Amino acid sequence: MQKIKKAVIREDLFVLTGSMEEAIILGQLIYWIDRMKDAGKYKVEERGRLDNDLADSFKHGWIYKKAEELADEVMLGVSANTIRKYLGMIVEKDYVKRRNNPRYKWDKTLQYRVNLVKIMLDLSSLGYPIDEYKQFLRSEKNDASSKQIVLPNVEKVNSKLNGCAAIPEITTEITPKINSETSSSNEDEIDIYDSNQFELISKTYLSLSKNKQLSSNDEKAIKDVVGENWETHRVIGWIKECFNNFKPKHKLDNIRSFRYVANYIFDQAYKFEQEVLEDEQATGYIAQDEYFQRYG
């Protein structure tokens, strides 16, 4: 059975942007927030920006979205180039951030990030309720990340929200790397986490490569991988895959450094992220029923 696509226009976003088309596109990008791989980290970051007087931190919440895909989703009957024009207008108003892929320069698909804090503040100044948008900053009970922290209250933003109730204190889960950005008291734990992953990667690599010790370049490459904060079991699996898939050209040919392995890991991580995105997009139209009920 064919799935029914839905595009929603909200009065508040229409008044905010001054454009029906921009309102629909912005609403669609907001719809994708809860379906991002790092939605939990994005919510933590937005809470931190709201609590820290709109600090410029836009690390998480980037959506890989082609204009052609967005044009199909919003059903405005316009070309991909026209969608890009509307996106540019939304970016100029700072309701959405835009960037190129920072890791892969050859990837020409632009990435977008909803500036939900600015949307909330501007809507509040226009007299619109923002309770529905606050829901995006509340954590999911089954967040897949590994640590649990309690964020500070955001009472001080009341004046910015024109008397609207502050977002209540919430509990959300984030990775140790994110803890380093939100709470300095966890620094020792973070070092232990990084050290453990470093050690596991090192032991796995040395065992498979038959090398006796790491070179300084090996250590740097391992730190580059650890710094990405990928799940350890995936990284170990990718290391093993790298060695299993390596085809020596002669009997003396082998993997001489971890940099070769690191490149393989980065490639696999990128493919994994793309597969997750494709899965979300493939099932997104089912999830749009929730979006319609929430905003309809």
PDB file of C-alpha atoms in Angstrom:
ATOM      1  CA  MET A   1       0.000   0.000   0.000  1.00  0.00           C
ATOM      2  CA  GLN A   2       1.321   3.427  -0.922  1.00  0.00           C
ATOM      3  CA  LYS A   3       2.198   5.656   2.016  1.00  0.00           C
ATOM      4  CA  ILE A   4       0.584   9.067   2.159  1.00  0.00           C
ATOM      5  CA  LYS A   5       2.904  12.043   2.366  1.00  0.00           C
ATOM      6  CA  LYS A   6       1.863  15.030   4.436  1.00  0.00           C
ATOM      7  CA  ALA A   7       3.174  18.596   4.447  1.00  0.00           C
ATOM      8  CA  VAL A   8       2.019  20.848   7.284  1.00  0.00           C
ATOM      9  CA  ILE A   9       1.870  24.640   7.472  1.00  0.00           C
ATOM     10  CA  ARG A  10       1.764  26.267  10.894  1.00  0.00           C
ATOM     11  CA  GLU A  11       0.471  29.749  11.516  1.00  0.00           C
ATOM     12  CA  ASP A  12       3.310  30.590  13.879  1.00  0.00           C
ATOM     13  CA  LEU A  13       6.013  29.564  11.389  1.00  0.00           C
ATOM     14  CA  PHE A  14       4.201  31.404   8.614  1.00  0.00           C
ATOM     15  CA  VAL A  15       4.181  34.629  10.648  1.00  0.00           C
ATOM     16  CA  LEU A  16       7.766  33.994  11.755  1.00  0.00           C
ATOM     17  CA  THR A  17       9.134  33.574   8.230  1.00  0.00           C
ATOM     18  CA  GLY A  18       6.596  35.674   6.321  1.00  0.00           C
ATOM     19  CA  SER A  19       6.341  32.954   3.698  1.00  0.00           C
ATOM     20  CA  MET A  20       4.101  29.923   3.306  1.00  0.00           C
ATOM     21  CA  GLU A  21       6.836  28.030   1.459  1.00  0.00           C
ATOM     22  CA  GLU A  22       9.497  28.818   4.036  1.00  0.00           C
ATOM     23  CA  ALA A  23       7.106  27.871   6.848  1.00  0.00           C
ATOM     24  CA  ILE A  24       6.446  24.458   5.307  1.00  0.00           C
ATOM     25  CA  ILE A  25      10.140  23.798   4.680  1.00  0.00           C
ATOM     26  CA  LEU A  26      11.119  24.931   8.178  1.00  0.00           C
ATOM     27  CA  GLY A  27       8.390  22.750   9.654  1.00  0.00           C
ATOM     28  CA  GLN A  28       9.726  19.760   7.714  1.00  0.00           C
ATOM     29  CA  LEU A  29      13.235  20.329   9.038  1.00  0.00           C
ATOM     30  CA  ILE A  30      11.822  20.568  12.574  1.00  0.00           C
ATOM     31  CA  TYR A  31      10.026  17.284  11.914  1.00  0.00           C
ATOM     32  CA  TRP A  32      13.396  15.613  11.299  1.00  0.00           C
ATOM     33  CA  ILE A  33      14.782  16.641  14.720  1.00  0.00           C
ATOM     34  CA  ASP A  34      13.464  13.605  16.580  1.00  0.00           C
ATOM     35  CA  ARG A  35      14.611  11.323  13.783  1.00  0.00           C
ATOM     36  CA  MET A  36      18.254  12.368  13.736  1.00  0.00           C
ATOM     37  CA  LYS A  37      20.895   9.900  14.830  1.00  0.00           C
ATOM     38  CA  ASP A  38      22.220  12.374  17.408  1.00  0.00           C
ATOM     39  CA  ALA A  39      18.864  13.831  18.478  1.00  0.00           C
ATOM     40  CA  GLY A  40      19.719  13.404  22.165  1.00  0.00           C
ATOM     41  CA  LYS A  41      22.997  15.292  21.812  1.00  0.00           C
ATOM     42  CA  TYR A  42      21.257  18.013  19.810  1.00  0.00           C
ATOM     43  CA  LYS A  43      18.718  18.507  22.616  1.00  0.00           C
ATOM     44  CA  VAL A  44      21.486  18.755  25.196  1.00  0.00           C
ATOM     45  CA  GLU A  45      23.254  21.320  23.044  1.00  0.00           C
ATOM     46  CA  GLU A  46      20.119  23.428  22.553  1.00  0.00           C
ATOM     47  CA  ARG A  47      19.406  23.323  26.271  1.00  0.00           C
ATOM     48  CA  GLY A  48      22.944  24.495  26.895  1.00  0.00           C
ATOM     49  CA  ARG A  49      22.582  27.328  24.376  1.00  0.00           C
ATOM     50  CA  LEU A  50      19.310  28.401  25.943  1.00  0.00           C
ATOM     51  CA  ASP A  51      20.871  28.349  29.387  1.00  0.00           C
ATOM     52  CA  ASN A  52      24.083  30.025  28.258  1.00  0.00           C
ATOM     53  CA  ASP A  53      22.632  33.136  26.690  1.00  0.00           C
ATOM     54  CA  LEU A  54      22.570  31.799  23.115  1.00  0.00           C
ATOM     55  CA  ALA A  55      26.192  30.645  23.004  1.00  0.00           C
ATOM     56  CA  ASP A  56      27.249  29.744  19.476  1.00  0.00           C
ATOM     57  CA  SER A  57      27.536  25.969  19.705  1.00  0.00           C
ATOM     58  CA  PHE A  58      26.251  24.077  16.682  1.00  0.00           C
ATOM     59  CA  LYS A  59      28.084  20.768  16.853  1.00  0.00           C
ATOM     60  CA  HIS A  60      25.181  18.322  16.754  1.00  0.00           C
ATOM     61  CA  GLY A  61      21.875  18.048  14.908  1.00  0.00           C
ATOM     62  CA  TRP A  62      23.090  18.404  11.328  1.00  0.00           C
ATOM     63  CA  ILE A  63      20.732  16.893   8.759  1.00  0.00           C
ATOM     64  CA  TYR A  64      22.010  15.539   5.438  1.00  0.00           C
ATOM     65  CA  LYS A  65      19.297  16.652   3.066  1.00  0.00           C
ATOM     66  CA  LYS A  66      19.330  17.058  -0.697  1.00  0.00           C
ATOM     67  CA  ALA A  67      17.099  19.768  -2.135  1.00  0.00           C
ATOM     68  CA  GLU A  68      15.561  17.153  -4.438  1.00  0.00           C
ATOM     69  CA  GLU A  69      14.547  15.034  -1.443  1.00  0.00           C
ATOM     70  CA  LEU A  70      13.135  18.017   0.399  1.00  0.00           C
ATOM     71  CA  ALA A  71      11.178  19.106  -2.678  1.00  0.00           C
ATOM     72  CA  ASP A  72       9.572  15.670  -2.818  1.00  0.00           C
ATOM     73  CA  GLU A  73       8.741  15.726   0.893  1.00  0.00           C
ATOM     74  CA  VAL A  74       7.098  19.162   1.065  1.00  0.00           C
ATOM     75  CA  MET A  75       5.160  18.762  -2.222  1.00  0.00           C
ATOM     76  CA  LEU A  76       5.189  22.447  -3.107  1.00  0.00           C
ATOM     77  CA  GLY A  77       5.409  21.639  -6.797  1.00  0.00           C
ATOM     78  CA  VAL A  78       8.614  23.616  -7.250  1.00  0.00           C
ATOM     79  CA  SER A  79      12.069  22.661  -8.487  1.00  0.00           C
ATOM     80  CA  ALA A  80      15.038  21.716  -6.335  1.00  0.00           C
ATOM     81  CA  ASN A  81      16.651  25.060  -7.218  1.00  0.00           C
ATOM     82  CA  THR A  82      13.610  26.891  -5.870  1.00  0.00           C
ATOM     83  CA  ILE A  83      13.794  24.824  -2.668  1.00  0.00           C
ATOM     84  CA  ARG A  84      17.432  25.883  -2.347  1.00  0.00           C
ATOM     85  CA  LYS A  85      16.348  29.510  -2.711  1.00  0.00           C
ATOM     86  CA  TYR A  86      13.801  29.154   0.111  1.00  0.00           C
ATOM     87  CA  LEU A  87      16.363  27.365   2.256  1.00  0.00           C
ATOM     88  CA  GLY A  88      18.760  30.233   1.657  1.00  0.00           C
ATOM     89  CA  MET A  89      16.140  32.694   2.889  1.00  0.00           C
ATOM     90  CA  ILE A  90      15.586  30.652   6.057  1.00  0.00           C
ATOM     91  CA  VAL A  91      19.349  30.489   6.585  1.00  0.00           C
ATOM     92  CA  GLU A  92      19.622  34.268   6.185  1.00  0.00           C
ATOM     93  CA  LYS A  93      17.031  34.679   8.934  1.00  0.00           C
ATOM     94  CA  ASP A  94      19.194  32.381  11.110  1.00  0.00           C
ATOM     95  CA  TYR A  95      16.398  29.879  11.785  1.00  0.00           C
ATOM     96  CA  VAL A  96      18.527  27.224  10.106  1.00  0.00           C
ATOM     97  CA  LYS A  97      22.294  26.812   9.920  1.00  0.00           C
ATOM     98  CA  ARG A  98      23.937  25.474   6.757  1.00  0.00           C
ATOM     99  CA  ARG A  99      27.347  23.964   6.057  1.00  0.00           C
ATOM    100  CA  ASN A 100      29.285  21.629   3.776  1.00  0.00           C
ATOM    101  CA  ASN A 101      30.322  18.221   5.021  1.00  0.00           C
ATOM    102  CA  PRO A 102      33.247  19.104   7.348  1.00  0.00           C
ATOM    103  CA  ARG A 103      34.795  15.643   7.111  1.00  0.00           C
ATOM    104  CA  TYR A 104      34.475  14.787   3.441  1.00  0.00           C
ATOM    105  CA  LYS A 105      35.185  17.727   1.161  1.00  0.00           C
ATOM    106  CA  TRP A 106      34.065  15.764  -1.883  1.00  0.00           C
ATOM    107  CA  ASP A 107      30.561  15.373  -0.475  1.00  0.00           C
ATOM    108  CA  LYS A 108      28.525  18.176  -2.054  1.00  0.00           C
ATOM    109  CA  THR A 109      25.306  17.461  -0.150  1.00  0.00           C
ATOM    110  CA  LEU A 110      24.682  20.428   2.141  1.00  0.00           C
ATOM    111  CA  GLN A 111      23.882  19.874   5.799  1.00  0.00           C
ATOM    112  CA  TYR A 112      21.268  21.820   7.743  1.00  0.00           C
ATOM    113  CA  ARG A 113      20.686  22.373  11.442  1.00  0.00           C
ATOM    114  CA  VAL A 114      17.568  23.872  13.005  1.00  0.00           C
ATOM    115  CA  ASN A 115      18.315  26.813  15.305  1.00  0.00           C
ATOM    116  CA  LEU A 116      15.464  25.903  17.632  1.00  0.00           C
ATOM    117  CA  VAL A 117      16.490  28.329  20.364  1.00  0.00           C
ATOM    118  CA  LYS A 118      16.159  31.338  18.051  1.00  0.00           C
ATOM    119  CA  ILE A 119      12.846  30.023  16.734  1.00  0.00           C
ATOM    120  CA  MET A 120      11.503  29.706  20.281  1.00  0.00           C
ATOM    121  CA  LEU A 121      12.697  33.143  21.380  1.00  0.00           C
ATOM    122  CA  ASP A 122      11.378  34.898  18.282  1.00  0.00           C
ATOM    123  CA  LEU A 123       8.016  33.122  18.446  1.00  0.00           C
ATOM    124  CA  SER A 124       7.699  34.065  22.102  1.00  0.00           C
ATOM    125  CA  SER A 125       8.399  37.707  21.281  1.00  0.00           C
ATOM    126  CA  LEU A 126       5.625  37.498  18.680  1.00  0.00           C
ATOM    127  CA  GLY A 127       3.225  36.241  21.345  1.00  0.00           C
ATOM    128  CA  TYR A 128       3.001  32.622  20.200  1.00  0.00           C
ATOM    129  CA  PRO A 129       3.105  29.695  22.663  1.00  0.00           C
ATOM    130  CA  ILE A 130       6.249  27.583  22.504  1.00  0.00           C
ATOM    131  CA  ASP A 131       5.229  24.575  24.585  1.00  0.00           C
ATOM    132  CA  GLU A 132       5.227  22.270  21.560  1.00  0.00           C
ATOM    133  CA  TYR A 133       8.776  23.291  20.671  1.00  0.00           C
ATOM    134  CA  LYS A 134       9.894  22.688  24.232  1.00  0.00           C
ATOM    135  CA  GLN A 135       8.972  19.049  23.694  1.00  0.00           C
ATOM    136  CA  PHE A 136      11.894  18.733  21.295  1.00  0.00           C
ATOM    137  CA  LEU A 137      14.281  19.577  24.136  1.00  0.00           C
ATOM    138  CA  ARG A 138      12.981  16.826  26.387  1.00  0.00           C
ATOM    139  CA  SER A 139      14.922  13.575  26.274  1.00  0.00           C
ATOM    140  CA  GLU A 140      13.601  10.244  25.087  1.00  0.00           C
ATOM    141  CA  LYS A 141      13.360   7.556  27.757  1.00  0.00           C
ATOM    142  CA  ASN A 142      15.233   5.078  25.617  1.00  0.00           C
ATOM    143  CA  ASP A 143      17.964   7.321  24.286  1.00  0.00           C
ATOM    144  CA  ALA A 144      20.734   5.089  22.892  1.00  0.00           C
ATOM    145  CA  SER A 145      23.660   7.061  24.315  1.00  0.00           C
ATOM    146  CA  SER A 146      25.648   5.824  27.261  1.00  0.00           C
ATOM    147  CA  LYS A 147      25.660   8.305  30.126  1.00  0.00           C
ATOM    148  CA  GLN A 148      22.987  10.002  32.181  1.00  0.00           C
ATOM    149  CA  ILE A 149      23.185  13.511  33.585  1.00  0.00           C
ATOM    150  CA  VAL A 150      20.796  16.052  35.027  1.00  0.00           C
ATOM    151  CA  LEU A 151      20.975  19.380  33.286  1.00  0.00           C
ATOM    152  CA  PRO A 152      20.751  22.657  35.221  1.00  0.00           C
ATOM    153  CA  ASN A 153      17.475  24.498  35.385  1.00  0.00           C
ATOM    154  CA  VAL A 154      16.912  27.279  32.856  1.00  0.00           C
ATOM    155  CA  GLU A 155      14.979  29.683  35.063  1.00  0.00           C
ATOM    156  CA  LYS A 156      17.076  32.633  33.964  1.00  0.00           C
ATOM    157  CA  VAL A 157      15.708  32.533  30.433  1.00  0.00           C
ATOM    158  CA  ASN A 158      12.210  33.400  31.636  1.00  0.00           C
ATOM    159  CA  SER A 159      12.709  37.042  30.762  1.00  0.00           C
ATOM    160  CA  LYS A 160      13.720  36.090  27.238  1.00  0.00           C
ATOM    161  CA  LEU A 161      10.597  33.979  26.846  1.00  0.00           C
ATOM    162  CA  ASN A 162       8.252  36.770  27.931  1.00  0.00           C
ATOM    163  CA  GLY A 163       6.935  35.050  31.016  1.00  0.00           C
ATOM    164  CA  CYS A 164       6.658  31.563  29.507  1.00  0.00           C
ATOM    165  CA  ALA A 165       7.414  28.819  32.017  1.00  0.00           C
ATOM    166  CA  ALA A 166      11.003  27.621  31.928  1.00  0.00           C
ATOM    167  CA  ILE A 167      11.669  24.182  30.538  1.00  0.00           C
ATOM    168  CA  PRO A 168      11.595  21.880  33.569  1.00  0.00           C
ATOM    169  CA  GLU A 169      14.730  20.153  34.733  1.00  0.00           C
ATOM    170  CA  ILE A 170      15.158  17.018  32.650  1.00  0.00           C
ATOM    171  CA  THR A 171      17.339  13.955  32.587  1.00  0.00           C
ATOM    172  CA  THR A 172      18.976  13.021  29.332  1.00  0.00           C
ATOM    173  CA  GLU A 173      21.652  10.604  28.223  1.00  0.00           C
ATOM    174  CA  ILE A 174      24.823  11.662  26.486  1.00  0.00           C
ATOM    175  CA  THR A 175      28.188  10.174  25.688  1.00  0.00           C
ATOM    176  CA  PRO A 176      31.288  10.848  27.792  1.00  0.00           C
ATOM    177  CA  LYS A 177      32.598  13.165  25.088  1.00  0.00           C
ATOM    178  CA  ILE A 178      29.533  15.368  25.465  1.00  0.00           C
ATOM    179  CA  ASN A 179      29.950  15.292  29.238  1.00  0.00           C
ATOM    180  CA  SER A 180      33.285  17.025  28.742  1.00  0.00           C
ATOM    181  CA  GLU A 181      31.432  19.953  27.225  1.00  0.00           C
ATOM    182  CA  THR A 182      28.712  20.179  29.864  1.00  0.00           C
ATOM    183  CA  SER A 183      30.311  19.247  33.169  1.00  0.00           C
ATOM    184  CA  SER A 184      33.949  19.664  34.124  1.00  0.00           C
ATOM    185  CA  SER A 185      33.448  17.387  37.155  1.00  0.00           C
ATOM    186  CA  ASN A 186      33.465  14.339  34.860  1.00  0.00           C
ATOM    187  CA  GLU A 187      36.926  14.941  33.387  1.00  0.00           C
ATOM    188  CA  ASP A 188      38.534  11.973  35.165  1.00  0.00           C
ATOM    189  CA  GLU A 189      35.796   9.641  33.974  1.00  0.00           C
ATOM    190  CA  ILE A 190      36.179  10.899  30.424  1.00  0.00           C
ATOM    191  CA  ASP A 191      39.910  10.273  30.494  1.00  0.00           C
ATOM    192  CA  ILE A 192      39.294   6.736  31.718  1.00  0.00           C
ATOM    193  CA  TYR A 193      36.775   6.159  28.929  1.00  0.00           C
ATOM    194  CA  ASP A 194      39.117   7.458  26.254  1.00  0.00           C
ATOM    195  CA  SER A 195      42.011   5.507  27.704  1.00  0.00           C
ATOM    196  CA  ASN A 196      40.000   2.289  27.727  1.00  0.00           C
ATOM    197  CA  GLN A 197      38.969   2.684  24.120  1.00  0.00           C
ATOM    198  CA  PHE A 198      42.507   3.644  23.166  1.00  0.00           C
ATOM    199  CA  GLU A 199      43.817   0.558  24.935  1.00  0.00           C
ATOM    200  CA  LEU A 200      41.279  -1.783  23.346  1.00  0.00           C
ATOM    201  CA  ILE A 201      41.978  -0.410  19.875  1.00  0.00           C
ATOM    202  CA  SER A 202      45.729  -0.642  20.455  1.00  0.00           C
ATOM    203  CA  LYS A 203      45.578  -4.245  21.649  1.00  0.00           C
ATOM    204  CA  THR A 204      43.337  -5.285  18.776  1.00  0.00           C
ATOM    205  CA  TYR A 205      45.563  -3.609  16.202  1.00  0.00           C
ATOM    206  CA  LEU A 206      48.818  -4.995  17.634  1.00  0.00           C
ATOM    207  CA  SER A 207      47.343  -8.488  17.814  1.00  0.00           C
ATOM    208  CA  LEU A 208      46.171  -8.451  14.190  1.00  0.00           C
ATOM    209  CA  SER A 209      49.189  -6.645  12.755  1.00  0.00           C
ATOM    210  CA  LYS A 210      51.744  -8.719  14.672  1.00  0.00           C
ATOM    211  CA  ASN A 211      53.547  -5.474  15.518  1.00  0.00           C
ATOM    212  CA  LYS A 212      55.250  -5.348  18.895  1.00  0.00           C
ATOM    213  CA  GLN A 213      54.532  -1.717  19.701  1.00  0.00           C
ATOM    214  CA  LEU A 214      52.800   1.385  18.417  1.00  0.00           C
ATOM    215  CA  SER A 215      54.644   4.122  16.600  1.00  0.00           C
ATOM    216  CA  SER A 216      53.957   7.772  17.360  1.00  0.00           C
ATOM    217  CA  ASN A 217      51.967   7.968  14.101  1.00  0.00           C
ATOM    218  CA  ASP A 218      49.943   4.923  15.159  1.00  0.00           C
ATOM    219  CA  GLU A 219      49.109   6.603  18.465  1.00  0.00           C
ATOM    220  CA  LYS A 220      48.020   9.787  16.723  1.00  0.00           C
ATOM    221  CA  ALA A 221      45.784   7.866  14.306  1.00  0.00           C
ATOM    222  CA  ILE A 222      44.200   5.927  17.176  1.00  0.00           C
ATOM    223  CA  LYS A 223      43.535   9.179  19.038  1.00  0.00           C
ATOM    224  CA  ASP A 224      41.845  10.534  15.903  1.00  0.00           C
ATOM    225  CA  VAL A 225      39.482   7.552  15.989  1.00  0.00           C
ATOM    226  CA  VAL A 226      38.881   7.785  19.737  1.00  0.00           C
ATOM    227  CA  GLY A 227      38.132  11.486  19.342  1.00  0.00           C
ATOM    228  CA  GLU A 228      35.136  10.672  17.123  1.00  0.00           C
ATOM    229  CA  ASN A 229      33.463   8.909  20.078  1.00  0.00           C
ATOM    230  CA  TRP A 230      32.102   6.039  18.007  1.00  0.00           C
ATOM    231  CA  GLU A 231      30.852   2.985  19.861  1.00  0.00           C
ATOM    232  CA  THR A 232      33.798   0.810  20.807  1.00  0.00           C
ATOM    233  CA  HIS A 233      32.296  -2.468  19.598  1.00  0.00           C
ATOM    234  CA  ARG A 234      31.758  -0.955  16.132  1.00  0.00           C
ATOM    235  CA  VAL A 235      35.313   0.361  15.966  1.00  0.00           C
ATOM    236  CA  ILE A 236      36.762  -3.015  16.990  1.00  0.00           C
ATOM    237  CA  GLY A 237      34.557  -4.701  14.398  1.00  0.00           C
ATOM    238  CA  TRP A 238      35.751  -2.320  11.687  1.00  0.00           C
ATOM    239  CA  ILE A 239      39.385  -2.969  12.619  1.00  0.00           C
ATOM    240  CA  LYS A 240      38.852  -6.702  12.230  1.00  0.00           C
ATOM    241  CA  GLU A 241      37.025  -6.147   8.937  1.00  0.00           C
ATOM    242  CA  CYS A 242      39.928  -4.065   7.677  1.00  0.00           C
ATOM    243  CA  PHE A 243      42.389  -6.876   8.287  1.00  0.00           C
ATOM    244  CA  ASN A 244      40.024  -9.551   6.965  1.00  0.00           C
ATOM    245  CA  ASN A 245      39.414  -7.584   3.769  1.00  0.00           C
ATOM    246  CA  PHE A 246      43.080  -6.727   3.183  1.00  0.00           C
ATOM    247  CA  LYS A 247      44.437  -8.559   0.148  1.00  0.00           C
ATOM    248  CA  PRO A 248      48.270  -8.637   0.134  1.00  0.00           C
ATOM    249  CA  LYS A 249      49.907  -8.254  -3.269  1.00  0.00           C
ATOM    250  CA  HIS A 250      52.888 -10.373  -2.248  1.00  0.00           C
ATOM    251  CA  LYS A 251      54.092 -12.316   0.790  1.00  0.00           C
ATOM    252  CA  LEU A 252      55.773  -9.271   2.361  1.00  0.00           C
ATOM    253  CA  ASP A 253      52.805  -6.983   1.838  1.00  0.00           C
ATOM    254  CA  ASN A 254      50.934  -6.123   5.032  1.00  0.00           C
ATOM    255  CA  ILE A 255      49.224  -3.314   6.929  1.00  0.00           C
ATOM    256  CA  ARG A 256      52.162  -1.266   8.183  1.00  0.00           C
ATOM    257  CA  SER A 257      50.431   1.462  10.181  1.00  0.00           C
ATOM    258  CA  PHE A 258      47.196   2.188  11.987  1.00  0.00           C
ATOM    259  CA  ARG A 259      46.608   5.167   9.681  1.00  0.00           C
ATOM    260  CA  TYR A 260      45.581   2.694   6.973  1.00  0.00           C
ATOM    261  CA  VAL A 261      43.115   1.135   9.439  1.00  0.00           C
ATOM    262  CA  ALA A 262      41.880   4.543  10.575  1.00  0.00           C
ATOM    263  CA  ASN A 263      41.026   5.495   6.992  1.00  0.00           C
ATOM    264  CA  TYR A 264      39.003   2.299   6.692  1.00  0.00           C
ATOM    265  CA  ILE A 265      37.205   3.064   9.976  1.00  0.00           C
ATOM    266  CA  PHE A 266      36.291   6.590   8.860  1.00  0.00           C
ATOM    267  CA  ASP A 267      34.973   5.225   5.566  1.00  0.00           C
ATOM    268  CA  GLN A 268      32.838   2.613   7.323  1.00  0.00           C
ATOM    269  CA  ALA A 269      31.529   5.144   9.835  1.00  0.00           C
ATOM    270  CA  TYR A 270      30.472   7.444   7.007  1.00  0.00           C
ATOM    271  CA  LYS A 271      28.721   4.560   5.214  1.00  0.00           C
ATOM    272  CA  PHE A 272      26.985   3.593   8.443  1.00  0.00           C
ATOM    273  CA  GLU A 273      25.728   7.149   8.981  1.00  0.00           C
ATOM    274  CA  GLN A 274      24.396   7.248   5.420  1.00  0.00           C
ATOM    275  CA  GLU A 275      22.632   3.902   5.881  1.00  0.00           C
ATOM    276  CA  VAL A 276      20.991   5.165   9.069  1.00  0.00           C
ATOM    277  CA  LEU A 277      19.841   8.276   7.257  1.00  0.00           C
ATOM    278  CA  GLU A 278      18.479   6.276   4.331  1.00  0.00           C
ATOM    279  CA  ASP A 279      16.589   3.998   6.723  1.00  0.00           C
ATOM    280  CA  GLU A 280      15.058   7.021   8.449  1.00  0.00           C
ATOM    281  CA  GLN A 281      14.072   8.539   5.149  1.00  0.00           C
ATOM    282  CA  ALA A 282      12.644   5.240   3.905  1.00  0.00           C
ATOM    283  CA  THR A 283      10.350   4.991   6.938  1.00  0.00           C
ATOM    284  CA  GLY A 284       9.840   8.711   7.444  1.00  0.00           C
ATOM    285  CA  TYR A 285       6.443   8.864   5.832  1.00  0.00           C
ATOM    286  CA  ILE A 286       5.049   6.482   8.426  1.00  0.00           C
ATOM    287  CA  ALA A 287       6.449   8.680  11.182  1.00  0.00           C
ATOM    288  CA  GLN A 288       4.898  11.732   9.548  1.00  0.00           C
ATOM    289  CA  ASP A 289       1.548  10.597  10.919  1.00  0.00           C
ATOM    290  CA  GLU A 290       2.929  11.449  14.389  1.00  0.00           C
ATOM    291  CA  TYR A 291       4.083  14.802  13.095  1.00  0.00           C
ATOM    292  CA  PHE A 292       0.643  15.503  11.628  1.00  0.00           C
ATOM    293  CA  GLN A 293      -1.070  14.629  14.897  1.00  0.00           C
ATOM    294  CA  ARG A 294       1.361  16.744  16.897  1.00  0.00           C
ATOM    295  CA  TYR A 295       1.127  19.805  14.717  1.00  0.00           C
ATOM    296  CA  GLY A 296      -2.211  19.352  12.975  1.00  0.00           C
TER     297      GLY A 296
END
